[in-house]
Short mmCIF file of C-alpha atoms in Angstrom, two decimals:
data_model
loop_
_atom_site.label_atom_id
_atom_site.label_comp_id
_atom_site.label_asym_id
_atom_site.label_seq_id
_atom_site.Cartn_x
_atom_site.Cartn_y
_atom_site.Cartn_z
CA MET A 20 -44.72 20.34 6.59
CA THR A 21 -47.73 18.01 5.56
CA GLY A 22 -50.52 16.64 7.42
CA ASP A 23 -51.44 17.32 11.05
CA SER A 24 -51.03 15.48 14.37
CA LEU A 25 -50.13 11.95 14.12
CA SER A 26 -49.72 12.31 10.28
CA THR A 27 -47.43 15.27 10.55
CA ARG A 28 -44.69 14.88 7.75
CA LYS A 29 -41.53 16.89 6.98
CA SER A 30 -40.38 17.12 3.48
CA VAL A 31 -36.79 16.63 2.69
CA ALA A 32 -36.52 20.24 1.86
CA ASP A 33 -38.08 21.10 5.48
CA ILE A 34 -35.33 19.02 7.19
CA LEU A 35 -32.24 20.24 5.16
CA ALA A 36 -33.79 23.77 5.78
CA ALA A 37 -33.86 22.99 9.69
CA ASP A 38 -30.56 21.64 9.83
CA ALA A 39 -29.08 24.62 8.37
CA GLU A 40 -30.95 27.45 10.34
CA GLY A 41 -28.74 29.39 12.35
CA GLY A 42 -25.64 28.91 10.35
CA GLU A 43 -22.58 26.66 11.23
CA ASP A 44 -22.38 27.60 14.69
CA ALA A 45 -25.82 26.45 15.43
CA ARG A 46 -25.31 22.67 13.99
CA LEU A 47 -22.98 19.80 14.41
CA PRO A 48 -19.69 20.58 12.63
CA ARG A 49 -18.71 18.73 9.23
CA ALA A 50 -15.48 17.29 9.92
CA LEU A 51 -15.50 13.89 9.12
CA SER A 52 -13.58 12.34 5.77
CA ALA A 53 -14.51 9.36 3.82
CA PHE A 54 -11.98 7.41 5.60
CA ASP A 55 -13.22 8.57 9.08
CA LEU A 56 -16.66 7.28 7.90
CA VAL A 57 -15.53 3.98 6.88
CA ALA A 58 -13.36 3.76 10.23
CA LEU A 59 -16.27 4.55 12.13
CA GLY A 60 -18.40 1.87 10.29
CA VAL A 61 -15.67 -0.94 10.85
CA GLY A 62 -15.13 0.26 14.16
CA ALA A 63 -18.84 0.02 15.05
CA THR A 64 -19.50 -3.42 13.24
CA ILE A 65 -16.70 -5.33 14.42
CA GLY A 66 -17.30 -5.86 18.02
CA ALA A 67 -19.46 -8.20 20.28
CA GLY A 68 -20.92 -9.76 17.12
CA ILE A 69 -17.57 -11.35 16.15
CA PHE A 70 -15.90 -11.51 19.63
CA VAL A 71 -18.68 -12.85 21.62
CA LEU A 72 -21.90 -13.89 19.84
CA THR A 73 -20.14 -16.07 17.53
CA GLY A 74 -19.41 -18.78 20.25
CA THR A 75 -23.08 -18.47 21.57
CA ALA A 76 -24.65 -18.77 18.14
CA ALA A 77 -22.59 -21.59 17.21
CA ALA A 78 -22.97 -23.70 20.39
CA ASN A 79 -26.93 -23.15 20.88
CA TYR A 80 -28.23 -22.76 17.29
CA ALA A 81 -26.34 -23.27 14.01
CA GLY A 82 -23.10 -25.10 14.82
CA PRO A 83 -20.65 -25.02 11.73
CA GLY A 84 -23.50 -23.71 9.90
CA LEU A 85 -22.71 -20.53 11.70
CA THR A 86 -20.86 -19.67 8.34
CA LEU A 87 -23.98 -19.71 6.55
CA SER A 88 -25.85 -17.57 9.17
CA PHE A 89 -23.17 -14.85 8.66
CA VAL A 90 -23.94 -14.97 4.67
CA LEU A 91 -27.59 -14.72 5.10
CA GLY A 92 -27.06 -11.74 7.57
CA GLY A 93 -24.55 -9.96 4.94
CA ILE A 94 -27.11 -10.47 2.27
CA ALA A 95 -29.84 -8.98 4.32
CA SER A 96 -27.57 -6.03 5.38
CA GLY A 97 -26.39 -5.50 1.81
CA PHE A 98 -29.76 -4.72 0.58
CA VAL A 99 -30.34 -2.45 3.67
CA ALA A 100 -27.02 -0.80 3.27
CA LEU A 101 -27.93 0.21 -0.31
CA CYS A 102 -31.13 1.82 1.10
CA TYR A 103 -29.15 3.78 3.66
CA ALA A 104 -26.69 4.87 1.04
CA GLU A 105 -29.56 6.63 -1.00
CA LEU A 106 -31.08 8.17 1.98
CA ALA A 107 -27.95 9.33 3.63
CA ALA A 108 -26.54 11.09 0.38
CA MET A 109 -29.92 12.71 -0.27
CA VAL A 110 -30.74 13.97 3.34
CA PRO A 111 -27.40 14.43 5.04
CA ALA A 112 -29.09 15.53 8.42
CA PRO A 113 -28.45 14.09 11.90
CA GLY A 114 -30.99 11.50 13.10
CA SER A 115 -30.75 8.61 10.70
CA THR A 116 -33.91 6.33 10.43
CA TYR A 117 -35.78 8.65 12.59
CA THR A 118 -35.11 11.51 10.30
CA TYR A 119 -36.02 9.47 7.33
CA ALA A 120 -39.29 8.47 8.96
CA THR A 121 -40.20 11.96 9.61
CA ALA A 122 -40.13 12.67 5.88
CA THR A 123 -42.14 9.59 4.74
CA LEU A 124 -44.26 7.88 7.51
CA GLY A 125 -45.33 10.90 9.75
CA GLU A 126 -44.57 12.00 13.37
CA ALA A 127 -46.06 8.98 15.13
CA CYS A 128 -44.04 6.38 13.27
CA ALA A 129 -41.08 8.61 13.37
CA TRP A 130 -41.47 8.66 16.94
CA ILE A 131 -41.84 4.86 17.22
CA ILE A 132 -38.45 4.52 15.41
CA GLY A 133 -36.74 6.87 17.38
CA TRP A 134 -37.61 5.03 20.46
CA ASP A 135 -36.94 1.64 18.85
CA LEU A 136 -33.44 2.97 17.89
CA VAL A 137 -32.73 3.14 21.62
CA LEU A 138 -32.48 -0.70 21.44
CA GLU A 139 -30.34 -0.46 18.39
CA TYR A 140 -27.67 2.08 19.85
CA ALA A 141 -27.89 2.37 23.32
CA MET A 142 -28.60 -1.18 24.26
CA SER A 143 -26.25 -2.44 21.66
CA ALA A 144 -23.46 -0.08 23.51
CA ALA A 145 -24.67 -1.98 26.72
CA THR A 146 -24.37 -5.54 25.18
CA VAL A 147 -20.85 -4.69 23.84
CA ALA A 148 -19.69 -3.16 27.53
CA VAL A 149 -20.80 -6.67 28.99
CA GLY A 150 -18.72 -8.31 26.27
CA TRP A 151 -15.72 -5.93 26.79
CA SER A 152 -16.03 -6.80 30.67
CA GLY A 153 -15.62 -10.38 29.97
CA TYR A 154 -12.73 -9.96 27.65
CA VAL A 155 -11.05 -7.52 30.39
CA ARG A 156 -11.43 -10.13 33.29
CA SER A 157 -9.69 -12.85 31.29
CA LEU A 158 -6.82 -10.93 30.18
CA LEU A 159 -6.31 -9.37 33.76
CA GLY A 160 -6.70 -13.05 35.16
CA GLN A 161 -3.78 -13.98 32.77
CA VAL A 162 -1.54 -11.68 34.57
CA GLY A 163 -2.76 -12.69 38.17
CA LEU A 164 -5.08 -9.79 38.71
CA HIS A 165 -8.64 -10.45 39.69
CA LEU A 166 -11.69 -8.12 40.29
CA PRO A 167 -14.16 -8.92 42.92
CA PRO A 168 -16.49 -11.64 41.30
CA ALA A 169 -19.64 -9.91 42.73
CA LEU A 170 -18.84 -6.80 40.65
CA THR A 171 -18.07 -8.36 37.59
CA ALA A 172 -21.44 -9.61 36.31
CA ALA A 173 -25.26 -8.78 36.34
CA PRO A 174 -27.31 -9.18 39.51
CA PHE A 175 -28.30 -12.68 40.40
CA THR A 176 -25.64 -14.19 38.06
CA ALA A 177 -24.63 -17.74 40.19
CA LEU A 178 -20.75 -17.47 40.95
CA SER A 179 -18.66 -20.16 42.48
CA GLY A 180 -19.43 -21.14 45.96
CA GLY A 181 -23.25 -20.49 45.68
CA ALA A 182 -22.86 -16.87 45.80
CA THR A 183 -24.25 -14.29 43.20
CA ALA A 184 -23.20 -11.42 41.52
CA TRP A 185 -24.24 -7.70 42.18
CA PHE A 186 -23.36 -5.37 39.47
CA ASP A 187 -20.88 -5.55 36.30
CA LEU A 188 -18.65 -2.50 37.25
CA PRO A 189 -16.16 -2.98 34.29
CA ALA A 190 -19.07 -2.67 31.80
CA ALA A 191 -20.47 0.42 33.31
CA ALA A 192 -16.99 2.02 33.68
CA ILE A 193 -16.11 1.91 30.02
CA ILE A 194 -19.28 3.20 29.17
CA GLY A 195 -18.61 6.32 31.30
CA VAL A 196 -15.06 6.64 29.77
CA LEU A 197 -16.15 6.54 26.32
CA THR A 198 -19.10 9.28 27.22
CA LEU A 199 -16.56 11.65 28.35
CA LEU A 200 -14.64 11.14 25.04
CA LEU A 201 -17.51 11.59 22.84
CA VAL A 202 -18.42 14.92 25.03
CA ARG A 203 -15.14 16.30 23.80
CA GLY A 204 -16.01 16.27 20.11
CA ASN A 205 -15.62 13.93 16.91
CA ARG A 206 -12.32 15.10 16.07
CA ALA A 207 -10.68 13.35 19.15
CA SER A 208 -12.98 10.49 19.09
CA THR A 209 -12.44 9.59 15.39
CA ARG A 210 -8.65 9.69 15.93
CA VAL A 211 -9.03 7.28 18.69
CA ASN A 212 -11.49 5.30 16.81
CA ALA A 213 -9.04 4.93 13.65
CA VAL A 214 -6.17 3.83 15.62
CA MET A 215 -8.01 1.07 17.63
CA VAL A 216 -9.76 -0.16 14.29
CA ALA A 217 -6.49 -0.54 12.61
CA ILE A 218 -5.11 -2.76 15.51
CA LYS A 219 -8.18 -4.86 15.80
CA VAL A 220 -8.45 -5.63 11.88
CA ALA A 221 -4.68 -6.51 11.87
CA ILE A 222 -5.39 -8.71 14.64
CA ILE A 223 -8.35 -10.48 13.34
CA VAL A 224 -6.68 -10.85 9.88
CA SER A 225 -3.69 -12.72 11.95
CA PHE A 226 -6.18 -14.97 13.75
CA VAL A 227 -7.83 -16.14 10.23
CA CYS A 228 -4.25 -16.63 8.73
CA ILE A 229 -2.79 -18.48 11.84
CA GLY A 230 -6.11 -20.35 12.49
CA ALA A 231 -6.51 -21.70 8.91
CA VAL A 232 -3.38 -23.76 9.03
CA HIS A 233 -4.74 -25.68 12.16
CA VAL A 234 -8.17 -26.08 10.98
CA ASP A 235 -9.68 -29.71 11.41
CA PRO A 236 -12.07 -30.26 8.60
CA ARG A 237 -13.77 -33.10 10.35
CA LEU A 238 -15.24 -30.36 12.64
CA TRP A 239 -17.41 -28.81 9.79
CA SER A 240 -19.05 -32.05 9.42
CA PRO A 241 -21.94 -32.07 9.08
CA LEU A 242 -22.15 -28.46 8.14
CA VAL A 243 -25.83 -28.15 9.40
CA PRO A 244 -26.17 -30.27 12.46
CA GLU A 245 -29.34 -32.33 12.76
CA ASN A 246 -32.46 -30.58 14.30
CA THR A 247 -33.16 -31.55 17.67
CA GLY A 248 -36.85 -31.27 17.04
CA ALA A 249 -37.52 -27.73 18.01
CA PHE A 250 -37.34 -24.74 15.66
CA GLY A 251 -34.14 -23.08 15.90
CA ASP A 252 -32.23 -25.88 17.57
CA PHE A 253 -29.73 -26.73 14.89
CA GLY A 254 -30.99 -27.75 11.43
CA TRP A 255 -31.79 -25.19 8.92
CA SER A 256 -34.09 -23.53 11.14
CA GLY A 257 -31.10 -23.10 13.42
CA VAL A 258 -29.29 -21.46 10.72
CA LEU A 259 -32.12 -19.02 10.42
CA ARG A 260 -32.20 -18.27 13.98
CA GLY A 261 -28.44 -18.01 14.22
CA ALA A 262 -28.55 -15.29 11.52
CA GLY A 263 -31.26 -13.54 13.45
CA VAL A 264 -28.94 -13.71 16.41
CA VAL A 265 -25.57 -12.72 14.71
CA PHE A 266 -27.37 -10.26 12.88
CA PHE A 267 -26.18 -8.29 15.91
CA ALA A 268 -22.86 -8.46 14.30
CA PHE A 269 -23.89 -6.24 11.43
CA ILE A 270 -25.13 -3.72 13.43
CA GLY A 271 -22.96 -0.57 13.16
CA PHE A 272 -22.30 0.18 9.58
CA GLU A 273 -25.64 2.31 9.58
CA THR A 274 -24.23 4.46 12.28
CA ILE A 275 -22.55 6.39 9.42
CA SER A 276 -26.01 7.62 8.46
CA THR A 277 -26.18 9.37 11.74
CA ALA A 278 -22.95 10.87 10.88
CA ALA A 279 -23.83 12.03 7.37
CA GLY A 280 -24.74 15.49 8.90
CA GLU A 281 -21.03 15.78 10.19
CA ALA A 282 -19.45 14.78 6.70
CA ARG A 283 -17.57 17.05 4.80
CA ASN A 284 -18.92 15.59 1.39
CA PRO A 285 -21.91 13.65 2.59
CA GLN A 286 -23.21 12.91 -0.96
CA ARG A 287 -19.93 11.01 -1.96
CA ASP A 288 -18.60 9.94 1.24
CA ALA A 289 -21.71 8.49 2.98
CA PRO A 290 -22.24 5.76 0.33
CA ILE A 291 -18.49 4.99 0.46
CA GLY A 292 -18.67 4.61 4.20
CA LEU A 293 -21.79 2.63 4.39
CA LEU A 294 -21.04 -0.08 1.56
CA GLY A 295 -17.21 -0.10 2.22
CA SER A 296 -17.58 -1.00 6.00
CA LEU A 297 -20.19 -3.30 5.50
CA GLY A 298 -18.04 -5.38 2.93
CA VAL A 299 -14.93 -5.22 5.05
CA SER A 300 -16.77 -6.44 7.95
CA THR A 301 -18.72 -9.28 6.16
CA VAL A 302 -15.67 -10.80 4.70
CA LEU A 303 -13.96 -10.86 8.30
CA TYR A 304 -17.27 -12.30 9.90
CA VAL A 305 -17.52 -15.25 7.47
CA ALA A 306 -13.68 -15.98 7.71
CA VAL A 307 -13.54 -15.94 11.22
CA ALA A 308 -16.81 -18.15 11.64
CA ALA A 309 -15.23 -20.72 9.42
CA VAL A 310 -12.01 -20.86 11.24
CA LEU A 311 -13.57 -20.69 14.49
CA THR A 312 -15.80 -23.75 14.10
CA GLY A 313 -12.75 -25.60 12.35
CA LEU A 314 -10.57 -25.25 15.24
CA VAL A 315 -13.02 -25.98 18.47
CA PRO A 316 -15.97 -28.42 18.28
CA TYR A 317 -19.17 -26.07 18.44
CA ARG A 318 -20.81 -27.30 21.56
CA ALA A 319 -17.68 -26.01 23.38
CA LEU A 320 -17.99 -22.43 22.18
CA ASP A 321 -20.65 -21.08 24.54
CA VAL A 322 -18.18 -19.07 26.47
CA PRO A 323 -17.21 -15.20 26.95
CA ASP A 324 -14.24 -15.33 24.81
CA PRO A 325 -14.60 -17.84 22.02
CA ILE A 326 -11.85 -16.70 19.72
CA ALA A 327 -9.47 -16.45 22.71
CA ARG A 328 -10.41 -19.97 23.62
CA ALA A 329 -9.94 -21.31 20.10
CA VAL A 330 -6.25 -19.81 20.10
CA GLU A 331 -5.62 -21.63 23.50
CA VAL A 332 -6.80 -25.06 22.19
CA ILE A 333 -4.25 -24.99 19.43
CA GLY A 334 -1.32 -24.17 21.73
CA LEU A 335 -0.80 -20.52 20.99
CA GLY A 336 -1.53 -19.18 24.53
CA ALA A 337 0.71 -16.20 23.93
CA PHE A 338 -1.22 -15.19 20.83
CA SER A 339 -4.47 -15.21 23.02
CA VAL A 340 -3.05 -12.26 24.80
CA ALA A 341 -3.06 -10.46 21.42
CA ILE A 342 -6.49 -11.69 20.67
CA LYS A 343 -7.99 -10.45 23.93
CA ILE A 344 -6.41 -7.03 23.31
CA GLY A 345 -7.97 -6.92 19.82
CA ALA A 346 -11.27 -7.77 21.24
CA ILE A 347 -11.14 -5.25 23.87
CA LEU A 348 -10.18 -2.71 21.14
CA GLY A 349 -12.96 -4.05 18.85
CA LEU A 350 -15.47 -3.81 21.51
CA THR A 351 -14.40 -0.34 22.62
CA THR A 352 -14.73 1.13 19.24
CA ALA A 353 -18.46 -0.52 18.82
CA ALA A 354 -19.58 1.02 21.90
CA LEU A 355 -18.08 4.42 21.13
CA ALA A 356 -19.87 4.56 17.62
CA ALA A 357 -23.20 3.13 19.40
CA LEU A 358 -23.23 5.87 21.94
CA TYR A 359 -22.21 8.55 19.28
CA GLY A 360 -25.29 7.31 17.20
CA GLN A 361 -28.04 7.48 19.97
CA ALA A 362 -26.84 10.90 21.05
CA ARG A 363 -27.31 12.27 17.35
CA ILE A 364 -30.55 10.51 17.35
CA PHE A 365 -32.01 12.35 20.38
CA TYR A 366 -30.47 15.59 19.16
CA ALA A 367 -32.53 15.30 16.11
CA MET A 368 -35.50 14.35 18.11
CA ALA A 369 -35.08 17.19 20.40
CA ARG A 370 -35.26 19.75 17.78
CA ASP A 371 -38.29 18.56 16.52
CA GLY A 372 -40.03 18.83 19.93
CA LEU A 373 -40.34 15.13 20.72
CA LEU A 374 -37.78 15.26 23.44
CA PRO A 375 -36.97 18.29 25.81
CA PRO A 376 -34.97 20.92 24.25
CA ALA A 377 -31.88 20.34 26.54
CA PHE A 378 -31.12 17.28 24.50
CA ALA A 379 -30.39 19.65 21.56
CA ARG A 380 -28.13 21.96 23.39
CA LEU A 381 -24.48 21.94 21.89
CA HIS A 382 -21.68 22.57 24.08
CA PRO A 383 -20.24 26.02 23.75
CA ARG A 384 -16.67 24.81 23.40
CA PHE A 385 -16.85 21.06 21.83
CA ARG A 386 -20.11 21.63 19.94
CA THR A 387 -21.53 18.35 20.82
CA PRO A 388 -24.89 17.66 22.13
CA ALA A 389 -23.29 17.03 25.66
CA ILE A 390 -26.40 16.92 27.79
CA SER A 391 -27.85 14.25 25.25
CA GLN A 392 -24.42 12.34 25.54
CA VAL A 393 -24.05 12.20 29.10
CA THR A 394 -27.83 11.33 29.79
CA ILE A 395 -27.49 8.32 27.52
CA GLY A 396 -24.09 7.36 28.87
CA ALA A 397 -25.48 7.37 32.36
CA VAL A 398 -28.33 5.07 31.47
CA THR A 399 -26.41 2.80 29.07
CA ALA A 400 -23.81 2.22 31.95
CA LEU A 401 -26.62 1.54 34.42
CA VAL A 402 -28.15 -1.17 31.99
CA ALA A 403 -24.62 -2.42 31.21
CA GLY A 404 -23.97 -3.09 35.00
CA LEU A 405 -27.52 -4.68 35.48
CA VAL A 406 -28.62 -6.87 32.61
CA PRO A 407 -27.20 -9.96 31.32
CA ILE A 408 -25.71 -10.13 27.70
CA ASP A 409 -27.91 -12.64 26.21
CA LEU A 410 -31.27 -10.70 26.93
CA LEU A 411 -29.57 -7.62 25.46
CA GLY A 412 -28.17 -9.24 22.20
CA GLU A 413 -31.66 -10.46 21.24
CA LEU A 414 -33.41 -7.05 22.02
CA VAL A 415 -30.78 -5.16 19.86
CA SER A 416 -31.22 -7.47 16.89
CA ILE A 417 -35.03 -7.24 16.69
CA GLY A 418 -34.85 -3.48 17.31
CA THR A 419 -32.43 -3.02 14.60
CA LEU A 420 -34.26 -5.47 12.07
CA PHE A 421 -37.30 -3.49 12.54
CA ALA A 422 -35.59 -0.17 12.07
CA PHE A 423 -33.96 -1.66 8.55
CA MET A 424 -37.41 -2.54 7.42
CA VAL A 425 -38.32 1.00 7.91
CA ILE A 426 -35.14 2.49 6.05
CA CYS A 427 -36.22 0.14 3.03
CA THR A 428 -39.60 1.28 2.92
CA ALA A 429 -38.66 5.12 3.34
CA VAL A 430 -36.80 4.38 0.10
CA LEU A 431 -39.93 3.30 -1.82
CA VAL A 432 -42.25 6.02 -0.34
CA LEU A 433 -39.79 8.85 -1.33
CA ARG A 434 -39.21 7.60 -4.70
CA ARG A 435 -42.97 7.98 -5.04
CA ILE A 436 -43.87 11.21 -3.08
CA ASP A 437 -40.54 13.05 -3.96
CA PRO A 438 -39.01 11.64 -7.44
CA ALA A 439 -37.58 14.92 -8.54
CA ARG A 440 -35.16 15.16 -5.48
CA PRO A 441 -31.80 14.83 -6.67
CA ARG A 442 -30.18 11.39 -5.31
CA PRO A 443 -26.34 11.63 -5.62
CA PHE A 444 -26.60 7.94 -4.93
CA ARG A 445 -29.47 5.66 -6.16
CA VAL A 446 -30.52 2.16 -5.33
CA PRO A 447 -30.13 -0.36 -8.08
CA GLY A 448 -32.87 -2.59 -9.16
CA MET A 449 -35.81 -0.61 -7.83
CA PRO A 450 -37.94 -1.75 -6.25
CA VAL A 451 -36.64 -5.30 -5.92
CA VAL A 452 -33.91 -4.32 -3.74
CA PRO A 453 -35.79 -2.62 -0.94
CA VAL A 454 -38.53 -5.17 -1.03
CA LEU A 455 -35.81 -8.00 -0.73
CA GLY A 456 -34.48 -5.97 1.96
CA ILE A 457 -37.90 -5.90 3.90
CA LEU A 458 -38.33 -9.62 3.20
CA SER A 459 -34.99 -10.42 4.55
CA CYS A 460 -35.36 -8.62 7.73
CA LEU A 461 -38.74 -9.76 8.37
CA GLY A 462 -37.63 -13.33 7.70
CA LEU A 463 -34.66 -12.79 10.57
CA MET A 464 -37.05 -11.39 12.89
CA LEU A 465 -39.27 -14.51 12.44
CA GLY A 466 -36.33 -16.55 13.36
CA LEU A 467 -36.29 -14.93 16.86
CA PRO A 468 -37.70 -16.41 19.93
CA GLY A 469 -41.16 -15.52 20.87
CA ASP A 470 -40.29 -13.83 24.03
CA THR A 471 -37.99 -11.39 22.16
CA TRP A 472 -40.99 -10.46 20.13
CA LEU A 473 -42.83 -9.80 23.48
CA ARG A 474 -40.25 -7.60 24.71
CA LEU A 475 -40.00 -5.45 21.66
CA ALA A 476 -43.93 -5.07 21.96
CA LEU A 477 -43.96 -3.99 25.35
CA TRP A 478 -40.84 -1.59 24.64
CA LEU A 479 -42.99 -0.01 21.96
CA ALA A 480 -46.01 0.26 24.21
CA VAL A 481 -43.95 2.30 26.73
CA GLY A 482 -42.51 4.57 23.88
CA LEU A 483 -46.29 4.94 22.60
CA ALA A 484 -47.11 6.06 26.31
CA ILE A 485 -44.43 8.61 26.51
CA TYR A 486 -45.43 10.14 23.11
CA PHE A 487 -48.88 10.57 23.99
CA GLY A 488 -48.12 11.80 27.48
CA TYR A 489 -45.53 14.24 26.31
CA GLY A 490 -44.32 14.13 22.66
CA ARG A 491 -47.04 14.53 20.93
CA ARG A 492 -48.15 17.89 22.58
CA ALA A 493 -44.51 19.49 22.99
CA ALA A 494 -44.14 18.83 19.03
CA ARG A 495 -47.32 20.26 18.31
CA LEU A 496 -46.38 23.51 20.56
CA ARG A 497 -43.00 23.41 18.81
CA ARG A 498 -44.40 23.86 15.25
CA MET A 499 -46.88 26.57 16.55
CA GLY A 500 -43.84 28.45 17.82
CA ALA A 501 -44.45 28.24 21.53
CA PRO A 502 -42.16 30.28 23.94
CA GLY A 503 -39.67 28.15 25.48
CA LEU A 504 -40.00 25.06 23.09
CA ASP A 505 -37.69 26.40 20.10
CA GLU A 506 -34.46 24.54 19.64
CA ALA A 507 -32.27 25.31 22.60
CA PRO A 508 -29.28 27.54 21.68
CA ALA A 509 -25.75 26.61 22.33
CA ARG A 510 -24.45 28.01 25.69
#
């Protein structure tokens, strides 16, 4: 370790040694292949962004220029993915961005990043669950089944007849089911994930191919609608704001970095998983955005299930059932991966003493961080049931962009302070690529509304209060070997 108190920094060697401490029985099992990682990345990435937020961003910000918004998001993500690939291959340990921050920026910054990642993972799972709820209600409605309206939306959501909703029960329920699946281990969850990913990708490709035949090019004109006079309200600023909002769609590929510590050959498989899943997802996003805005006037896309609406508009009502099934599967895998990633981050933070040691306990049979997983699942289910999707989506986007900037910075710092460390994958074009990643993420953050920045500031302020009230002292005692603060054993 180097430094003390707020500046305490763990070297890469320290991190790898801590992960190996206690042997195979004391750490997460290495059972994931390169295919598992690509499936995990695609499953995590293709979810609410493509099935839900595409309509919102087109209708309110970018119009047909949504295609350009996805291109901007893909470029920014590409810079970040290259940085993630170098770090994940070099430091194959649980914790993702939090772990990399401990090696570069010190304990206090690492805590802030870990707290920020709650916005990226847990809140992402909640957002996806709300979208899942919308598609399930729509599908059930087609077969004549209707859930009580008061239990299908966030509190105070207006319902027909002047009533308001109480709680989004389907959103909370899917989080509960996925949490139980993840507690049982990554073998079971990755198999389920791979099957669902294959089905949803096939359905998305079918939508693009069928929809392309019915596209009306007149709906793409003008590609960038005239700005109304307010920043972000169409025009090129709307394309930028749309990119910031749909950047949520790219969240997920970096979940692979949280799984690097469970990969069989992380030095080879982690870069393949990161870059492969991002490439597949970006191509699908751009294609879907182009077809969607060529089928339906963009003003009519502000609905919970825009792709299903597009299929119904062109008279393929039967295919809309398949689209909704694909959306449900896509949202399910995205929520699954987000919950998985959050538990691994809490696991890493608990091993460092920043969270209670119970979060680092492994289940005696399944060897998963069960207490961490169940706690995250319970809190996320509550948020999914109580908070509307638009608020959640913007919070996730800004939290993730902030974390991505840290990743690009970490690559620059580690190249300087530990240049001799073996790097199985190296970011090309140093230092240009990480700098472009930082600037791209900052630009997308600046395109988000001011109140989203305020919520991020408040969230980080709460995190700092927790750190100074508990985490700082507990981590110091953990480093000193105080009784009861060592990593909790598996039991």
